[in-house]
Amino acid sequence: MSSRRRRCKRQLIKFTQHIARLISGTLKSDNEDEELESTTERYQPENLEQLQSQTHFSRQELQLLYRGFKNECPSGVVNEDTFKNIYALFFPMGDSAKYAYFLFNAFDKDQNGSLSFEELVCDLSVLLRGTTQEKLNWAFNLYDIDKDGHITKEEMFDILKSIYDLMGKSIHPRLKEEKMDINQDGVVTIDEFIDSCQKDENIMQSLKIFDNAV
Amino acid sequence: MAAGVAAWLPFARAAAIGWMPVANLPMPVAPTTKNKRQDELIILNVSGRRFQTWRNTLDRYPDTLLGSSEKEFFFNEETREYFFDRDPDLFRSILNFYRTGKLHYPRYECISAYDEEMAFFGIIPEIISDCCYEEYKDRKRENMERLMDDLEDNKDSKLPNMTFRETMWRAFENPHTSTMALVFYYVTGFFIAISVITNVVETVPCGSMPNQRDIPCGERYTEAFFCMDTACVMIFTVEYLMRLFAAPSRYRFMRSVMSIIDVVAILPYYIGLVMTNNEDVSGAFVTLRVFRVFRIFKFSRHSQGLRILGYTLKSCASELGFLLFSLTMAIIIFATVMFYAEKGSSSSKFTSIPASFWYTIVTMTTLGYGDMVPKTIAGKVFGSICSLSGVLVIALPVPVIVSNFSRIYHQNQRADKRRAQKVQKARLARMRISKCGSSSGFLHSKRNGLNQSLELTIPYYKMKLSPQGSMEGDQQLKKPTSVLESQHHHLLHCLEKTTNHEFMDDRLYEQGYLRTSLQNFPSQSPSLSSEEGITGTCCSRRAKKNMQPLNATHSHTHNLQELSALHIQCGEQQPLKTSRSSLNLMSDESGSLNCKSSGLVTTAIISIPTPPSNNSRASPDAPPPPTPEAPPFLNPGSDVVKISAL
């Protein structure tokens, strides 16, 4: 309530200032400092040694990754729009907005709306150099949109739809959730997920193909 | 793919792990990066300034020079760097393109230099980013216009083989080309003026009958005015028909603005002739006469200022439209307001909203006739607001129109200046000097026997030549020939050997010509007459080639006289005609081979009459001349000498 009152008061003050300026004929030169709220965040990552210890990357790899990252995002953080734009460039045929949104949420561990370099590189090390368990963990995190520990049918469908949207055609994805839901309670927990994936040879194989991506 | 996105590729690929659990099919094998080397710095030395960047940066655009293996050609082994002998300032933009993915155009750079650099490094300038794209396009357009102006200048040159129709059209379009055209131009201008003055004077009241009011002159001296009108219309009709006949594309001519003006100007007269003195239609006929005033627009052919004005209005069409639109909106608003404000007052002239339009227009343009004035207070208040806003609305688009006019006007001035004769001459002189340097050098060196060192056997006639040439060639003998020159001369020499022809100096031809007094076979310049259509090149006047028969020079030996005999023999088969039009200009300056004075350094090729290799070869394709030299129109049986300008 008080914030609303404060806002109202602020706007009233602004309005009277405006009228006063109009009457006295001053030029609109001093207006910018009001509107200039600092929207520029700048973020510096932790130093190289710490990152080296936290991830499985070598020093050179981290240097390379950071250089590319900083070139693209000079401010040091990625926000959702940038992420969406980047994915739109990678998948120009389809609509990548939804998938980028899910991915962003999966990367953004602390849910603060922006990705720092550490978050990205930690996840990257998990995905590329981690154990199968960790990778499947990450995938579960991706599918679990509301991060409540269960994957419901709707969440699965949403994820699949967003992946198929990358192709550009509207295909109805085939659900594999029934296969995964062992105790048939309508949701998939993390253990069910990992168990069912480990039983599938194809999935195990394919988890390894990106190991040399950096 | 864009540069920076390559940095995100590992992330995108890693995130693809998320697809695996729901994938329907097994995944393809990932590509292995063979001998994945560590990223290394490479040094680019551009005219001494060293730029360094990662190799990966350059590899982002593999279809450019720096991104492909083409740069290996520029690799310098000793210094282990890539050396480019180009402008380092422009290279900055190019390297920034690799780094950031955006190509910028610096404002202070010349547009053609920039385009050349882009072409060299294999970058298409169309990918200039939005921030600099407008500027680039503007400059490019200006450059194009300048080039078009240059091309147009050459249209004035008279092509020798123009048909009568083309000559006439040229006379119409450019009156200064011939006296007849000038006369015609002034006569039509005079008659346009006469016609306009007649129209005006026709309506002046001149003298009155004592019992009647003043009658206009047109009604008093009907026959005189009618005769004048007839004369003018006849001249205009004849002119229009002649233009129609001469136009290269009649359909396009008939659609052009000037021809429509012509038609509109003379049509009322004919309609008046056709129509009888029927009272009903004569009213309409009278209004047709107002179109006679369009004759004044015919002056735009004569006046450049009028043309500029018309062109400005055409190019500012959108600004004018904006002006009109905003005025209309304002008029409607204020008329409505004034009408309702004045509704209460008695005997108000603001009887309806359309009636208030007149008041609004008069007030907004600050005319203020005073035939309609508001009487209520509200009306006066709104009336004052109306006049203030009128000033603003009209003043806004005017600077745009003015700046457009100024730009077009200055363009015209520039074009005129360029068309001035001395600029043309100076430029042509510059081009001639640059082009004839090499050929004259070669002939000099030949005459001085400098080519001896390049030959194993010295031909017999060269010995004869050298004493003649050694007079003025003494000073050249001392001059050391640079490596480049000597190699160029060697090349020309090789060509001579290949084609079994020789370069000769035309001066010696002239002497020989006079001396032997053979019949002057008119010569034909075959290729150039067909090429004269493409006088758009910068060397239009320069490269007038013509063929001259091989009139033996006195210094030549019997083989050449034999040749000339041969020529007479087969001369009848080749009816050639002279076209020494431009050479005529220089013929009085024959003599020294000084480039600056003769503007046309002509060298000739003699065919040596050795039977097996008796191919009358075309002129050498020496580096300088851009226009293709004489085509092999000669059948092998003839020995005709070609004098070609190198």
XYZ file of C-alpha atoms in Angstrom, chain A:
214
model
C 0.000 0.000 0.000
C 2.715 2.403 0.932
C 4.567 1.605 -2.276
C 1.518 2.546 -4.271
C 1.215 5.738 -2.349
C 4.863 6.457 -2.929
C 4.486 5.855 -6.600
C 1.472 8.113 -6.769
C 3.313 10.852 -4.956
C 6.267 10.486 -7.293
C 4.085 10.799 -10.341
C 2.332 13.851 -8.930
C 5.634 15.523 -8.304
C 6.718 14.702 -11.824
C 3.549 16.184 -13.242
C 3.885 19.454 -11.347
C 7.484 19.689 -12.414
C 6.404 19.207 -15.976
C 3.818 21.993 -15.750
C 6.304 24.293 -14.106
C 8.801 23.639 -16.848
C 6.207 24.296 -19.485
C 5.239 27.611 -17.969
C 8.729 28.795 -17.306
C 9.921 27.699 -20.698
C 12.965 25.685 -19.707
C 14.185 23.244 -22.235
C 13.971 19.565 -21.653
C 17.623 19.080 -20.889
C 17.605 17.943 -17.292
C 15.147 15.185 -17.709
C 17.454 12.349 -18.376
C 18.815 11.823 -14.884
C 15.382 10.893 -13.612
C 14.858 8.226 -16.178
C 18.332 6.893 -16.016
C 17.944 4.060 -13.617
C 20.897 1.893 -14.018
C 19.836 -1.024 -16.088
C 23.324 -2.148 -16.777
C 24.393 -5.009 -14.664
C 27.911 -6.040 -14.872
C 29.013 -9.323 -13.656
C 32.406 -10.773 -13.193
C 32.900 -14.474 -12.888
C 34.971 -16.154 -10.257
C 38.555 -16.503 -11.090
C 39.971 -19.154 -13.299
C 41.337 -21.496 -10.676
C 38.071 -21.733 -8.870
C 36.228 -22.514 -12.049
C 38.830 -25.070 -12.909
C 38.257 -26.823 -9.647
C 34.495 -26.697 -9.985
C 34.340 -28.051 -13.475
C 36.007 -30.721 -15.516
C 37.425 -28.293 -18.051
C 41.039 -27.494 -18.561
C 42.421 -24.022 -18.286
C 42.621 -23.472 -22.036
C 39.108 -24.700 -22.542
C 37.803 -22.339 -19.943
C 39.690 -19.492 -21.543
C 38.238 -20.303 -24.919
C 34.732 -20.599 -23.561
C 34.945 -17.388 -21.645
C 36.347 -15.449 -24.568
C 33.500 -16.530 -26.784
C 30.977 -15.851 -24.063
C 32.300 -12.389 -23.250
C 32.396 -11.482 -26.910
C 28.756 -12.218 -27.203
C 27.587 -10.845 -23.868
C 29.916 -8.067 -22.792
C 27.951 -7.442 -19.653
C 28.779 -10.883 -18.363
C 25.248 -12.228 -18.031
C 22.799 -13.689 -20.466
C 19.168 -12.832 -20.189
C 16.291 -14.720 -21.614
C 15.861 -12.655 -24.743
C 19.459 -13.074 -25.792
C 19.153 -16.775 -25.192
C 16.078 -16.935 -27.357
C 17.777 -14.981 -30.130
C 20.753 -17.275 -30.098
C 18.587 -20.335 -30.368
C 16.590 -18.735 -33.134
C 19.843 -18.492 -35.065
C 20.638 -22.129 -34.510
C 17.223 -23.377 -35.470
C 15.965 -20.977 -38.058
C 13.409 -23.316 -39.543
C 11.186 -23.625 -36.548
C 10.079 -21.776 -33.518
C 12.662 -22.067 -30.821
C 11.184 -19.694 -28.274
C 9.574 -22.318 -26.101
C 12.544 -24.612 -26.060
C 14.864 -21.725 -25.310
C 12.621 -20.781 -22.437
C 12.747 -24.264 -20.952
C 16.459 -24.465 -21.436
C 16.953 -21.112 -19.823
C 15.036 -22.216 -16.796
C 17.036 -25.399 -16.641
C 20.313 -23.527 -16.748
C 19.239 -20.842 -14.364
C 19.674 -22.601 -11.077
C 18.987 -19.689 -8.793
C 16.080 -18.478 -10.926
C 17.181 -14.879 -10.975
C 16.343 -14.351 -14.634
C 19.882 -14.151 -15.912
C 22.585 -16.657 -16.545
C 26.076 -16.009 -15.388
C 29.121 -17.611 -16.833
C 29.566 -19.937 -13.891
C 26.097 -21.369 -14.202
C 26.612 -21.988 -17.854
C 30.012 -23.532 -17.528
C 29.097 -25.723 -14.593
C 26.159 -27.140 -16.441
C 28.258 -27.531 -19.516
C 30.839 -29.524 -17.647
C 28.109 -31.756 -16.292
C 26.651 -32.285 -19.707
C 29.891 -32.929 -21.478
C 32.143 -34.411 -18.901
C 29.839 -35.633 -16.186
C 28.697 -39.105 -15.275
C 25.622 -40.606 -16.817
C 23.824 -40.161 -13.558
C 24.528 -36.449 -13.571
C 23.447 -36.097 -17.178
C 20.194 -37.842 -16.558
C 19.729 -35.698 -13.511
C 20.098 -32.643 -15.646
C 17.674 -33.957 -18.221
C 15.148 -34.616 -15.489
C 15.625 -31.068 -14.316
C 14.936 -29.863 -17.795
C 11.743 -31.794 -18.167
C 10.471 -30.830 -14.744
C 9.247 -27.395 -15.665
C 7.997 -26.301 -12.279
C 10.886 -27.977 -10.493
C 8.688 -29.827 -8.074
C 10.431 -33.144 -8.444
C 7.763 -34.763 -10.619
C 7.285 -34.813 -14.346
C 3.615 -34.780 -15.161
C 2.100 -35.701 -18.471
C 1.497 -32.069 -19.337
C 5.072 -31.126 -18.619
C 6.324 -33.961 -20.783
C 4.002 -33.001 -23.547
C 5.110 -29.391 -23.349
C 8.734 -30.308 -23.553
C 8.203 -32.634 -26.442
C 6.107 -30.095 -28.266
C 8.781 -27.486 -27.857
C 11.437 -29.847 -29.200
C 9.290 -30.744 -32.168
C 8.624 -27.062 -32.742
C 12.298 -26.655 -33.447
C 11.688 -28.664 -36.569
C 9.133 -26.222 -37.788
C 6.350 -28.611 -38.515
C 3.636 -29.249 -36.048
C 3.970 -32.887 -35.365
C 2.314 -34.524 -32.500
C 5.007 -36.106 -30.471
C 4.757 -39.620 -29.288
C 4.724 -39.849 -25.605
C 7.088 -42.171 -23.948
C 6.006 -41.325 -20.517
C 3.874 -44.340 -20.082
C 6.962 -46.409 -20.447
C 8.759 -44.485 -17.785
C 5.986 -44.325 -15.249
C 6.691 -47.473 -13.354
C 4.350 -47.145 -10.457
C 1.712 -45.641 -12.726
C 0.812 -42.802 -10.472
C 0.623 -40.334 -13.317
C 3.905 -38.609 -12.589
C 7.486 -39.629 -13.073
C 9.906 -39.137 -10.246
C 13.609 -38.859 -10.661
C 14.359 -42.428 -9.697
C 11.827 -43.818 -12.134
C 13.268 -41.615 -14.789
C 16.860 -42.652 -14.216
C 15.939 -46.303 -13.934
C 13.992 -46.403 -17.147
C 16.653 -44.512 -19.012
C 19.427 -46.738 -17.811
C 17.577 -49.743 -19.076
C 17.443 -48.273 -22.584
C 20.633 -48.928 -24.494
C 19.945 -46.315 -27.137
C 19.704 -43.581 -24.614
C 22.891 -44.647 -22.916
C 24.712 -44.639 -26.207
C 23.445 -41.293 -27.294
C 24.356 -39.618 -24.055
C 27.977 -40.022 -24.978
C 28.063 -38.453 -28.403
C 28.699 -34.906 -27.368
C 31.629 -35.658 -25.174
C 34.100 -33.857 -27.348
C 32.007 -30.818 -27.999
C 34.495 -28.346 -26.645
